[in-house]
């Protein structure tokens, strides 16, 4: 049994509020009741938006970039002190292994907060001259958009929350963050620490709530100036639709079906490990998971044997124990979806290979699915084209570089990808032709807060992280400075006036 973490409320206008429906949070690890959360009702969501709007004009627009960065730095230090609790909460709630939360998700979340507290590329203004009008100059201001509505998915809750909070705050916006109703615990813990860090009340509001009601209110509200959404492509379309009831900026970080290309000149041992890491980390519930292995025909059999051997040696168990390798599936619905998609694949003639027996080795009341390889993919079976969001990798083969690129791009998604080869020129050639926002060369999943990420095609619009990620939360204002002696003015005015 996992310990109970107590009660969590929504954080609105600097207060922890209890209106809404109570929800028991059950861990996918072993079915333990781990917390009680209040799911925000519609009034709470509207109040959060009002609070974010009020403080924007009364206080926040007058703060300096340095003040805002100092608040993020303070927040990062508080989270650091509590990193163990955050790791426990994140693993208990999502089912990801405690090893992953402790060594990856929480430290990266803290690093990323610090990145935005210290980055120096973003400047609030830049000066220009106007080539058409000698003697004049201009100031371009990068002004905040206003109130940001942020909608977060269930798979990487703390990191996704910070990826929205930190750049939005640096750029001078206020924010209402809706965490997933399934995995709200680390976001609501973060709300407590936002409060401790001393952010002016209302600048950061964090609520948990149902997507179709609370998410919809956020996307639709005329007081929300921009929406930053991360989730599935189908929900992204609904958000875009709801947001279009007004005029606002929408960034969408959506699903993927990412190609992972292995050439025969790659270091095979590393490529096998990296490919397994690419698909089975978090049991494949990562948007950028390398779910399509595209391997050169000459090494395919050997590569698959090496994969099977390594999978068979993985350690399934209780994800809350440090030595366990396999994460749980976060929700019951997701487990059903994975099972159904794999069965459908089987019916379409795909060969299902599961080298690791997990039954009896994972907690019986939890949600688990074994690492799965799908072989015998020919063409465009649904299972090879659509996101499964589970520990399932489809395998396709290629003979030429051209064919590899063509298979990689034969998808409506374009989030991430990888290329494994020892030939640097080939790596760059192929990487530059893949239609995806991220291409790893001889690696997978490594995240840098300095690098913008996002999707091509149905994987989204806009970018998160890096300078580009901050600029997404700004709008430009051009101040045109003319002095009175500007001779061209007389010419221009002369077009109208005698
Ligand atoms: P989801 O689309 O079901 O939900 C995402 C969020 O949207 C949740 O907070 C949900 O409550 C909310 N929501 C649901 N319906 C809504 C509506 N009608 N209006 C407004 N909000 C609504 O996604 P999920 O199942 O939580 O997460 C998994 C998906 O997220 C996968 O497709 C994955 O690829 C994607 N994802 C993408 C990235 C990225 O950076 N591109 C990162 C993580 C996850």
Short mmCIF file of C-alpha atoms and ligand atoms in Angstrom, two decimals:
data_model
loop_
_atom_site.label_atom_id
_atom_site.label_comp_id
_atom_site.label_asym_id
_atom_site.label_seq_id
_atom_site.Cartn_x
_atom_site.Cartn_y
_atom_site.Cartn_z
CA UNK A 1 0.00 0.00 0.00
CA UNK A 2 1.14 3.52 -0.77
CA UNK A 3 0.71 6.14 1.91
CA UNK A 4 -2.14 8.62 1.72
CA UNK A 5 -0.97 12.14 0.91
CA UNK A 6 -4.10 13.84 2.34
CA UNK A 7 -6.39 16.47 0.88
CA UNK A 8 -5.71 18.84 -1.99
CA UNK A 9 -7.66 21.92 -2.96
CA UNK A 10 -7.64 24.31 -5.88
CA UNK A 11 -5.49 27.42 -5.67
CA UNK A 12 -7.36 30.52 -6.80
CA UNK A 13 -6.43 34.15 -6.15
CA UNK A 14 -3.96 33.10 -3.45
CA UNK A 15 -6.51 30.98 -1.58
CA UNK A 16 -7.06 27.26 -1.34
CA UNK A 17 -10.72 26.77 -2.13
CA UNK A 18 -12.98 23.80 -1.46
CA UNK A 19 -15.95 24.32 -3.76
CA UNK A 20 -16.38 21.48 -6.21
CA UNK A 21 -16.74 17.73 -6.31
CA UNK A 22 -14.52 15.59 -4.15
CA UNK A 23 -12.54 12.89 -5.97
CA UNK A 24 -10.61 10.03 -4.47
CA UNK A 25 -7.30 9.58 -6.29
CA UNK A 26 -6.48 5.92 -6.76
CA UNK A 27 -2.93 4.94 -7.63
CA UNK A 28 -2.45 2.92 -10.83
CA UNK A 29 0.49 1.27 -9.04
CA UNK A 30 -1.61 -0.94 -6.76
CA UNK A 31 -5.06 0.57 -6.37
CA UNK A 32 -4.22 2.40 -3.11
CA UNK A 33 -6.26 5.46 -2.20
CA UNK A 34 -3.54 8.09 -2.19
CA UNK A 35 -5.30 11.46 -1.85
CA UNK A 36 -8.57 13.32 -1.96
CA UNK A 37 -8.84 16.19 -4.41
CA UNK A 38 -11.52 18.78 -5.02
CA UNK A 39 -12.28 19.04 -8.71
CA UNK A 40 -12.97 22.69 -9.49
CA UNK A 41 -16.51 23.57 -10.51
CA UNK A 42 -17.36 26.15 -13.15
CA UNK A 43 -17.55 29.04 -10.66
CA UNK A 44 -14.08 28.26 -9.36
CA UNK A 45 -12.68 28.20 -12.90
CA UNK A 46 -14.30 31.55 -13.72
CA UNK A 47 -13.04 33.04 -10.45
CA UNK A 48 -9.50 31.87 -11.24
CA UNK A 49 -9.69 33.63 -14.61
CA UNK A 50 -11.05 36.82 -12.97
CA UNK A 51 -8.30 36.77 -10.35
CA UNK A 52 -5.63 36.35 -13.01
CA UNK A 53 -7.14 39.22 -14.96
CA UNK A 54 -7.46 41.55 -11.93
CA UNK A 55 -3.91 41.12 -10.66
CA UNK A 56 -2.53 41.53 -14.17
CA UNK A 57 -3.70 45.13 -14.28
CA UNK A 58 -3.46 46.03 -10.59
CA UNK A 59 0.06 44.75 -10.01
CA UNK A 60 1.70 42.28 -12.32
CA UNK A 61 2.17 44.44 -15.44
CA UNK A 62 4.28 46.78 -13.30
CA UNK A 63 6.76 44.09 -12.23
CA UNK A 64 10.21 43.88 -13.75
CA UNK A 65 11.68 40.89 -15.54
CA UNK A 66 14.17 40.55 -12.68
CA UNK A 67 11.43 40.43 -10.04
CA UNK A 68 9.60 37.75 -11.95
CA UNK A 69 12.74 35.68 -12.43
CA UNK A 70 13.53 36.00 -8.71
CA UNK A 71 10.13 34.50 -7.87
CA UNK A 72 10.83 31.53 -10.15
CA UNK A 73 14.23 31.05 -8.54
CA UNK A 74 12.62 31.05 -5.11
CA UNK A 75 10.03 28.53 -6.27
CA UNK A 76 12.74 26.27 -7.68
CA UNK A 77 14.56 26.25 -4.32
CA UNK A 78 11.40 25.29 -2.44
CA UNK A 79 10.63 22.49 -4.90
CA UNK A 80 14.23 21.31 -4.61
CA UNK A 81 13.90 21.03 -0.81
CA UNK A 82 10.79 18.90 -1.27
CA UNK A 83 12.02 16.92 -4.26
CA UNK A 84 11.55 13.58 -2.52
CA UNK A 85 7.88 14.31 -1.79
CA UNK A 86 7.36 15.45 -5.38
CA UNK A 87 8.89 12.22 -6.69
CA UNK A 88 6.69 10.12 -4.42
CA UNK A 89 3.56 12.02 -5.44
CA UNK A 90 4.37 11.89 -9.14
CA UNK A 91 5.02 8.16 -9.12
CA UNK A 92 2.09 7.26 -6.89
CA UNK A 93 -0.29 9.29 -9.06
CA UNK A 94 0.97 8.42 -12.56
CA UNK A 95 2.47 4.98 -11.94
CA UNK A 96 5.84 5.96 -13.43
CA UNK A 97 8.73 4.30 -11.66
CA UNK A 98 10.11 6.06 -8.62
CA UNK A 99 13.53 5.76 -10.28
CA UNK A 100 12.29 7.83 -13.21
CA UNK A 101 10.62 10.44 -10.99
CA UNK A 102 13.62 10.72 -8.70
CA UNK A 103 16.32 10.81 -11.36
CA UNK A 104 14.53 12.41 -14.29
CA UNK A 105 11.13 14.07 -13.99
CA UNK A 106 11.63 16.00 -10.75
CA UNK A 107 15.27 17.09 -11.25
CA UNK A 108 14.46 18.15 -14.81
CA UNK A 109 11.40 20.08 -13.65
CA UNK A 110 13.61 21.95 -11.16
CA UNK A 111 16.32 22.53 -13.78
CA UNK A 112 13.73 23.89 -16.16
CA UNK A 113 12.34 26.29 -13.55
CA UNK A 114 15.92 27.48 -13.00
CA UNK A 115 16.53 27.78 -16.71
CA UNK A 116 13.72 30.33 -16.99
CA UNK A 117 14.86 32.07 -13.78
CA UNK A 118 18.31 32.63 -15.31
CA UNK A 119 18.05 32.62 -19.08
CA UNK A 120 19.35 35.77 -20.73
CA UNK A 121 18.32 35.42 -24.37
CA UNK A 122 14.89 36.93 -23.85
CA UNK A 123 14.92 40.74 -23.91
CA UNK A 124 11.78 42.77 -23.37
CA UNK A 125 12.75 45.28 -26.04
CA UNK A 126 14.95 45.65 -29.08
CA UNK A 127 15.79 48.72 -31.13
CA UNK A 128 15.50 49.01 -34.88
CA UNK A 129 15.99 51.62 -37.55
CA UNK A 130 13.53 52.05 -40.41
CA UNK A 131 15.42 51.89 -43.73
CA UNK A 132 12.63 53.80 -45.50
CA UNK A 133 12.74 56.71 -43.04
CA UNK A 134 16.24 57.90 -42.25
CA UNK A 135 16.45 59.79 -38.96
CA UNK A 136 13.75 57.71 -37.26
CA UNK A 137 14.08 54.69 -35.08
CA UNK A 138 11.84 52.18 -33.42
CA UNK A 139 11.53 50.21 -30.24
CA UNK A 140 10.03 46.74 -30.43
CA UNK A 141 8.54 45.71 -27.13
CA UNK A 142 7.76 42.08 -26.35
CA UNK A 143 4.64 42.65 -24.28
CA UNK A 144 2.82 39.93 -22.35
CA UNK A 145 -0.34 38.51 -23.86
CA UNK A 146 -2.30 38.84 -20.60
CA UNK A 147 -4.07 35.92 -18.98
CA UNK A 148 -2.82 32.52 -20.15
CA UNK A 149 -5.09 29.49 -19.95
CA UNK A 150 -2.91 26.40 -19.63
CA UNK A 151 -4.28 22.89 -20.03
CA UNK A 152 -2.04 20.00 -19.02
CA UNK A 153 -2.22 16.22 -19.78
CA UNK A 154 -1.90 13.32 -17.35
CA UNK A 155 1.38 11.76 -18.41
CA UNK A 156 4.10 14.18 -17.22
CA UNK A 157 2.18 16.43 -14.86
CA UNK A 158 4.87 18.37 -13.01
CA UNK A 159 7.07 19.00 -16.01
CA UNK A 160 4.20 20.09 -18.24
CA UNK A 161 2.94 22.43 -15.50
CA UNK A 162 6.34 24.07 -15.16
CA UNK A 163 6.85 24.27 -18.91
CA UNK A 164 3.78 26.50 -19.06
CA UNK A 165 4.09 28.37 -15.79
CA UNK A 166 7.73 29.47 -16.05
CA UNK A 167 7.90 31.02 -19.55
CA UNK A 168 4.46 32.60 -19.16
CA UNK A 169 5.59 34.28 -15.93
CA UNK A 170 8.97 35.37 -17.35
CA UNK A 171 7.12 37.06 -20.21
CA UNK A 172 4.92 38.95 -17.73
CA UNK A 173 1.63 37.09 -18.02
CA UNK A 174 -0.64 35.73 -15.33
CA UNK A 175 -1.85 32.16 -15.66
CA UNK A 176 -4.63 29.72 -14.87
CA UNK A 177 -3.38 26.14 -15.06
CA UNK A 178 -5.79 23.24 -15.32
CA UNK A 179 -4.12 20.00 -14.46
CA UNK A 180 -5.53 16.66 -15.54
CA UNK A 181 -8.33 15.33 -13.37
CA UNK A 182 -6.42 12.04 -13.28
CA UNK A 183 -3.00 13.27 -12.15
CA UNK A 184 -3.36 16.60 -10.33
CA UNK A 185 -1.26 15.92 -7.23
CA UNK A 186 2.14 17.42 -8.06
CA UNK A 187 0.52 20.47 -9.67
CA UNK A 188 -1.59 21.06 -6.55
CA UNK A 189 1.49 20.55 -4.36
CA UNK A 190 3.24 23.11 -6.56
CA UNK A 191 0.37 25.52 -5.82
CA UNK A 192 1.32 25.36 -2.13
CA UNK A 193 4.89 26.22 -3.04
CA UNK A 194 3.87 29.02 -5.40
CA UNK A 195 2.10 30.47 -2.37
CA UNK A 196 5.19 30.05 -0.18
CA UNK A 197 7.41 31.63 -2.80
CA UNK A 198 5.31 34.80 -2.52
CA UNK A 199 3.88 35.24 -6.01
CA UNK A 200 1.28 38.03 -5.85
CA UNK A 201 -2.13 36.44 -5.33
CA UNK A 202 -3.85 35.62 -8.59
CA UNK A 203 -0.74 35.58 -10.79
CA UNK A 204 -0.60 31.79 -10.70
CA UNK A 205 -3.83 29.85 -10.23
CA UNK A 206 -3.77 26.07 -10.30
CA UNK A 207 -6.93 24.03 -10.50
CA UNK A 208 -7.88 20.42 -11.19
CA UNK A 209 -10.96 19.72 -13.21
CA UNK A 210 -12.72 17.83 -15.95
CA UNK A 211 -11.53 18.75 -19.42
CA UNK A 212 -14.85 18.94 -21.21
CA UNK A 213 -16.24 21.47 -18.72
CA UNK A 214 -13.39 23.30 -16.97
CA UNK A 215 -10.92 23.03 -19.85
CA UNK A 216 -13.63 24.27 -22.18
CA UNK A 217 -14.39 27.30 -19.97
CA UNK A 218 -10.70 28.23 -19.99
CA UNK A 219 -10.36 27.85 -23.76
CA UNK A 220 -13.55 29.84 -24.40
CA UNK A 221 -13.27 32.66 -21.86
CA UNK A 222 -12.98 36.13 -23.40
CA UNK A 223 -10.75 37.07 -20.45
CA UNK A 224 -8.20 34.40 -21.41
CA UNK A 225 -5.89 36.00 -23.96
CA UNK A 226 -4.02 32.88 -25.01
CA UNK A 227 -4.35 29.15 -24.56
CA UNK A 228 -1.44 26.79 -24.16
CA UNK A 229 -2.65 23.23 -24.53
CA UNK A 230 -0.83 19.93 -24.27
CA UNK A 231 -2.75 16.73 -24.91
CA UNK A 232 -4.10 14.56 -27.66
CA UNK A 233 -4.64 15.76 -31.21
CA UNK A 234 -8.39 15.13 -31.00
CA UNK A 235 -8.77 17.25 -27.84
CA UNK A 236 -6.47 19.87 -29.34
CA UNK A 237 -8.96 20.34 -32.17
CA UNK A 238 -11.77 20.86 -29.64
CA UNK A 239 -9.67 23.43 -27.79
CA UNK A 240 -8.90 25.25 -31.03
CA UNK A 241 -12.58 25.26 -31.81
CA UNK A 242 -13.61 26.57 -28.37
CA UNK A 243 -10.90 29.24 -28.45
CA UNK A 244 -12.13 30.46 -31.82
CA UNK A 245 -15.25 31.87 -30.13
CA UNK A 246 -12.91 34.84 -29.59
CA UNK A 247 -9.61 35.97 -31.07
CA UNK A 248 -6.73 34.54 -29.11
CA UNK A 249 -3.44 32.85 -29.59
CA UNK A 250 -3.47 29.07 -29.23
CA UNK A 251 -0.44 26.83 -28.96
CA UNK A 252 -0.99 23.11 -29.26
CA UNK A 253 1.45 20.41 -28.18
CA UNK A 254 -0.21 17.25 -29.39
CA UNK A 255 0.25 13.56 -30.00
CA UNK A 256 2.85 11.69 -31.99
CA UNK A 257 3.83 8.48 -33.72
CA UNK A 258 7.53 9.10 -33.77
CA UNK A 259 9.89 7.31 -36.15
CA UNK A 260 13.13 5.88 -34.82
CA UNK A 261 15.45 5.05 -37.73
CA UNK A 262 18.33 2.64 -37.21
CA UNK A 263 20.95 2.33 -39.96
CA UNK A 264 23.19 -0.73 -40.24
CA UNK A 265 26.31 1.32 -39.48
CA UNK A 266 25.02 2.33 -36.03
CA UNK A 267 26.60 1.09 -32.84
CA UNK A 268 24.04 -1.67 -32.37
CA UNK A 269 24.37 -2.16 -28.62
CA UNK A 270 23.77 1.57 -28.02
CA UNK A 271 21.02 1.75 -30.64
CA UNK A 272 19.16 -1.16 -29.07
CA UNK A 273 19.37 0.36 -25.60
CA UNK A 274 18.40 3.79 -26.90
CA UNK A 275 15.50 2.44 -28.93
CA UNK A 276 14.13 0.55 -25.91
CA UNK A 277 14.55 3.68 -23.80
CA UNK A 278 12.83 5.63 -26.56
CA UNK A 279 9.68 3.52 -26.48
CA UNK A 280 9.44 1.88 -23.06
CA UNK A 281 10.33 4.77 -20.75
CA UNK A 282 7.15 5.65 -18.82
CA UNK A 283 5.63 2.54 -20.45
CA UNK A 284 5.40 4.43 -23.73
CA UNK A 285 3.13 7.12 -22.31
CA UNK A 286 5.24 10.01 -23.57
CA UNK A 287 4.16 12.13 -26.48
CA UNK A 288 7.52 11.76 -28.21
CA UNK A 289 7.94 8.01 -27.56
CA UNK A 290 9.73 6.30 -30.43
CA UNK A 291 6.80 4.08 -31.29
CA UNK A 292 7.81 3.31 -34.89
CA UNK A 293 11.10 1.48 -35.18
CA UNK A 294 12.35 1.72 -38.77
CA UNK A 295 15.36 -0.54 -39.07
CA UNK A 296 17.63 -1.37 -42.00
CA UNK A 297 16.84 -4.79 -43.48
CA UNK A 298 20.42 -6.10 -43.21
CA UNK A 299 20.39 -5.85 -39.38
CA UNK A 300 16.70 -6.25 -38.65
CA UNK A 301 16.74 -9.85 -37.39
CA UNK A 302 19.80 -9.31 -35.23
CA UNK A 303 18.39 -6.06 -33.88
CA UNK A 304 15.08 -7.66 -32.94
CA UNK A 305 16.85 -10.54 -31.20
CA UNK A 306 18.95 -8.08 -29.19
CA UNK A 307 15.81 -6.13 -28.28
CA UNK A 308 13.94 -9.24 -27.15
CA UNK A 309 16.89 -10.35 -25.05
CA UNK A 310 17.11 -7.01 -23.25
CA UNK A 311 13.34 -6.77 -22.72
CA UNK A 312 13.27 -10.25 -21.20
CA UNK A 313 15.78 -9.09 -18.59
CA UNK A 314 13.77 -6.04 -17.48
CA UNK A 315 12.52 -6.04 -13.93
CA UNK A 316 8.75 -5.67 -13.58
CA UNK A 317 7.57 -5.08 -10.03
CA UNK A 318 6.17 -2.36 -7.86
CA UNK A 319 7.07 0.98 -9.51
CA UNK A 320 7.44 2.56 -6.05
CA UNK A 321 10.51 0.36 -5.51
CA UNK A 322 13.73 1.79 -6.83
CA UNK A 323 14.86 -1.33 -8.70
CA UNK A 324 11.64 -1.67 -10.75
CA UNK A 325 12.01 -0.89 -14.46
CA UNK A 326 8.42 -0.96 -15.68
CA UNK A 327 5.99 1.92 -15.16
CA UNK A 328 2.28 1.31 -14.69
CA UNK A 329 -0.33 2.48 -17.18
CA UNK A 330 -1.75 5.66 -15.67
CA UNK A 331 -5.47 5.18 -16.19
CA UNK A 332 -7.83 2.22 -16.55
CA UNK A 333 -9.18 3.68 -19.80
CA UNK A 334 -5.69 3.90 -21.25
CA UNK A 335 -5.04 0.24 -20.43
CA UNK A 336 -8.25 -0.75 -22.22
CA UNK A 337 -7.26 1.39 -25.22
CA UNK A 338 -3.83 -0.28 -25.47
CA UNK A 339 -5.33 -3.76 -25.24
CA UNK A 340 -7.94 -2.96 -27.86
CA UNK A 341 -5.46 -1.44 -30.31
CA UNK A 342 -3.08 -4.38 -30.02
CA UNK A 343 -5.97 -6.85 -30.53
CA UNK A 344 -7.07 -4.89 -33.57
CA UNK A 345 -3.50 -5.06 -34.89
CA UNK A 346 -3.46 -8.81 -34.37
CA UNK A 347 -6.71 -9.07 -36.29
CA UNK A 348 -5.08 -7.10 -39.11
CA UNK A 349 -2.29 -9.68 -39.28
CA UNK A 350 0.37 -8.07 -37.12
CA UNK A 351 2.61 -10.38 -35.08
CA UNK A 352 2.59 -9.53 -31.35
CA UNK A 353 5.81 -10.31 -29.46
CA UNK A 354 5.95 -9.93 -25.66
CA UNK A 355 9.32 -11.16 -24.37
CA UNK A 356 8.68 -10.23 -20.72
CA UNK A 357 6.15 -12.05 -18.57
CA UNK A 358 4.75 -9.61 -16.03
CA UNK A 359 1.82 -11.50 -14.57
CA UNK A 360 2.34 -12.27 -10.92
CA UNK A 361 5.33 -9.92 -10.82
CA UNK A 362 3.45 -6.59 -10.81
CA UNK A 363 0.94 -5.52 -8.11
CA UNK A 364 -2.32 -7.31 -8.84
CA UNK A 365 -4.57 -4.29 -8.29
CA UNK A 366 -2.53 -1.99 -10.54
CA UNK A 367 -2.67 -1.31 -14.29
CA UNK A 368 0.11 -2.87 -16.33
CA UNK A 369 0.90 -3.85 -19.89
CA UNK A 370 4.02 -5.74 -20.97
CA UNK A 371 6.60 -4.27 -23.35
CA UNK A 372 5.36 -5.29 -26.78
CA UNK A 373 6.93 -5.50 -30.24
CA UNK A 374 4.70 -5.56 -33.30
CA UNK A 375 6.31 -7.30 -36.24
CA UNK A 376 5.01 -8.05 -39.70
CA UNK A 377 3.84 -4.51 -40.34
CA UNK A 378 3.05 -4.12 -43.99
CA UNK A 379 1.97 -0.72 -45.12
CA UNK A 380 -0.49 1.33 -43.21
CA UNK A 381 -2.23 -0.78 -40.56
CA UNK A 382 -3.95 1.43 -37.98
CA UNK A 383 -1.61 0.23 -35.27
CA UNK A 384 1.39 1.50 -37.22
CA UNK A 385 -0.24 4.84 -38.02
CA UNK A 386 -2.14 5.91 -34.88
CA UNK A 387 -0.83 6.84 -31.43
CA UNK A 388 -1.26 3.97 -28.95
CA UNK A 389 0.34 5.75 -25.98
CA UNK A 390 1.56 2.57 -24.39
CA UNK A 391 4.60 0.24 -24.32
CA UNK A 392 4.13 -0.91 -27.90
CA UNK A 393 6.59 -0.48 -30.76
CA UNK A 394 5.86 -1.32 -34.37
CA UNK A 395 8.74 -2.47 -36.56
CA UNK A 396 9.21 -1.63 -40.22
CA UNK A 397 12.23 -2.29 -42.43
CA UNK A 398 13.94 -0.26 -45.14
CA UNK A 399 16.75 -0.78 -47.59
CA UNK A 400 17.78 2.69 -48.75
CA UNK A 401 18.14 6.07 -47.04
CA UNK A 402 15.42 7.43 -49.30
CA UNK A 403 13.06 4.68 -48.21
CA UNK A 404 13.82 5.32 -44.52
CA UNK A 405 12.90 8.99 -44.85
CA UNK A 406 9.79 8.17 -46.81
CA UNK A 407 8.53 5.67 -44.18
CA UNK A 408 9.42 8.09 -41.37
CA UNK A 409 7.38 10.88 -42.93
CA UNK A 410 4.43 8.67 -43.85
CA UNK A 411 2.38 9.81 -40.86
CA UNK A 412 0.02 12.63 -39.99
CA UNK A 413 2.14 13.34 -36.91
CA UNK A 414 5.47 15.16 -36.65
CA UNK A 415 6.52 15.52 -33.05
CA UNK A 416 9.84 13.74 -32.62
CA UNK A 417 12.18 11.22 -34.19
CA UNK A 418 15.64 9.71 -33.94
CA UNK A 419 18.38 8.60 -36.30
CA UNK A 420 21.03 6.05 -35.31
CA UNK A 421 24.17 5.98 -37.44
CA UNK A 422 27.91 6.52 -37.14
CA UNK A 423 27.93 8.56 -40.33
CA UNK A 424 27.53 12.20 -39.27
CA UNK A 425 26.84 13.47 -42.78
CA UNK A 426 24.09 10.90 -43.26
CA UNK A 427 22.68 11.78 -39.84
CA UNK A 428 22.41 15.46 -40.77
CA UNK A 429 21.03 14.68 -44.22
CA UNK A 430 18.29 12.46 -42.84
CA UNK A 431 17.57 14.64 -39.78
CA UNK A 432 17.04 17.65 -42.02
CA UNK A 433 14.41 15.82 -44.05
CA UNK A 434 12.34 14.39 -41.21
CA UNK A 435 9.09 16.26 -40.71
CA UNK A 436 9.29 16.57 -36.93
CA UNK A 437 9.99 19.26 -34.34
CA UNK A 438 12.78 17.25 -32.67
CA UNK A 439 15.31 14.85 -34.17
CA UNK A 440 17.71 13.06 -31.85
CA UNK A 441 20.88 11.71 -33.41
CA UNK A 442 22.17 8.62 -31.57
CA UNK A 443 19.94 9.35 -28.58
CA UNK A 444 16.36 9.60 -27.43
CA UNK A 445 14.16 11.58 -24.98
CA UNK A 446 16.88 13.98 -23.85
CA UNK A 447 15.18 17.25 -23.01
CA UNK A 448 16.77 20.64 -22.81
CA UNK A 449 14.92 23.70 -21.56
CA UNK A 450 17.05 25.73 -23.98
CA UNK A 451 15.64 23.95 -27.04
CA UNK A 452 12.20 24.73 -28.45
CA UNK A 453 9.98 21.69 -28.84
CA UNK A 454 6.74 21.13 -30.62
CA UNK A 455 5.18 19.50 -33.59
CA UNK A 456 4.99 19.58 -37.34
CA UNK A 457 1.69 18.55 -38.99
CA UNK A 458 -0.99 17.14 -36.63
CA UNK A 459 1.43 17.20 -33.69
CA UNK A 460 0.75 20.85 -33.07
CA UNK A 461 1.42 24.51 -33.59
CA UNK A 462 3.72 26.73 -31.59
CA UNK A 463 6.73 25.84 -29.50
CA UNK A 464 7.41 25.24 -25.84
CA UNK A 465 10.73 25.86 -24.02
CA UNK A 466 13.74 27.87 -25.15
CA UNK A 467 13.65 31.47 -26.31
CA UNK A 468 10.96 30.53 -28.83
CA UNK A 469 8.86 29.18 -25.97
CA UNK A 470 9.01 32.52 -24.13
CA UNK A 471 8.23 34.47 -27.28
CA UNK A 472 5.04 32.38 -27.69
CA UNK A 473 3.76 34.16 -24.59
CA UNK A 474 4.41 37.64 -25.97
CA UNK A 475 3.03 40.04 -28.53
CA UNK A 476 5.05 42.80 -30.10
CA UNK A 477 4.39 46.49 -29.81
CA UNK A 478 6.25 48.75 -32.23
CA UNK A 479 6.94 52.26 -30.96
CA UNK A 480 7.87 54.45 -33.95
CA UNK A 481 10.03 57.35 -32.81
CA UNK A 482 10.15 60.36 -35.12
CA UNK A 483 11.83 63.63 -34.31
CA UNK A 484 10.28 66.89 -35.39
CA UNK A 485 12.99 67.62 -37.98
CA UNK A 486 12.23 64.52 -39.96
CA UNK A 487 12.15 65.90 -43.52
CA UNK A 488 10.27 62.93 -44.88
CA UNK A 489 7.32 63.82 -42.72
CA UNK A 490 6.70 66.93 -44.77
CA UNK A 491 6.79 64.87 -47.96
CA UNK A 492 4.37 62.36 -46.47
CA UNK A 493 1.97 64.98 -45.11
CA UNK A 494 2.22 66.70 -48.47
CA UNK A 495 0.46 63.72 -50.02
CA UNK A 496 -2.69 65.00 -48.36
CA UNK A 497 -2.22 68.53 -47.20
CA UNK A 498 -1.44 71.56 -49.33
P1 LIG B 1 -6.24 14.65 -23.44
O1 LIG B 1 -6.26 15.33 -24.75
O2 LIG B 1 -7.27 13.66 -23.12
O3 LIG B 1 -6.31 15.72 -22.24
C1 LIG B 1 -5.38 16.77 -22.12
C2 LIG B 1 -5.98 17.84 -21.22
O4 LIG B 1 -7.11 18.41 -21.89
C3 LIG B 1 -6.48 17.32 -19.88
O5 LIG B 1 -6.23 18.29 -18.88
C4 LIG B 1 -7.99 17.20 -20.12
O6 LIG B 1 -8.75 17.31 -18.93
C5 LIG B 1 -8.24 18.39 -21.03
N1 LIG B 1 -9.43 18.31 -21.87
C6 LIG B 1 -10.13 17.21 -22.24
N2 LIG B 1 -11.19 17.56 -23.01
C7 LIG B 1 -11.15 18.92 -23.13
C8 LIG B 1 -11.95 19.87 -23.80
N3 LIG B 1 -13.02 19.50 -24.51
N4 LIG B 1 -11.62 21.16 -23.71
C9 LIG B 1 -10.54 21.56 -23.01
N5 LIG B 1 -9.73 20.70 -22.34
C10 LIG B 1 -10.04 19.38 -22.40
O7 LIG B 1 -4.76 14.06 -23.31
P2 LIG B 1 -4.21 13.12 -22.16
O8 LIG B 1 -4.85 11.78 -22.39
O9 LIG B 1 -4.31 13.78 -20.84
O10 LIG B 1 -2.65 13.06 -22.54
C11 LIG B 1 -2.13 12.21 -23.50
C12 LIG B 1 -1.97 12.91 -24.83
O11 LIG B 1 -1.19 14.08 -24.67
C13 LIG B 1 -1.26 12.08 -25.85
O12 LIG B 1 -1.87 12.22 -27.10
C14 LIG B 1 0.14 12.68 -25.88
O13 LIG B 1 0.84 12.47 -27.06
C15 LIG B 1 -0.16 14.12 -25.64
N6 LIG B 1 1.01 14.83 -25.10
C16 LIG B 1 1.68 15.72 -25.91
C17 LIG B 1 2.82 16.37 -25.44
C18 LIG B 1 3.60 17.33 -26.31
O14 LIG B 1 4.47 18.02 -25.81
N7 LIG B 1 3.33 17.39 -27.61
C19 LIG B 1 3.25 16.14 -24.15
C20 LIG B 1 2.53 15.26 -23.34
C21 LIG B 1 1.41 14.62 -23.84
#
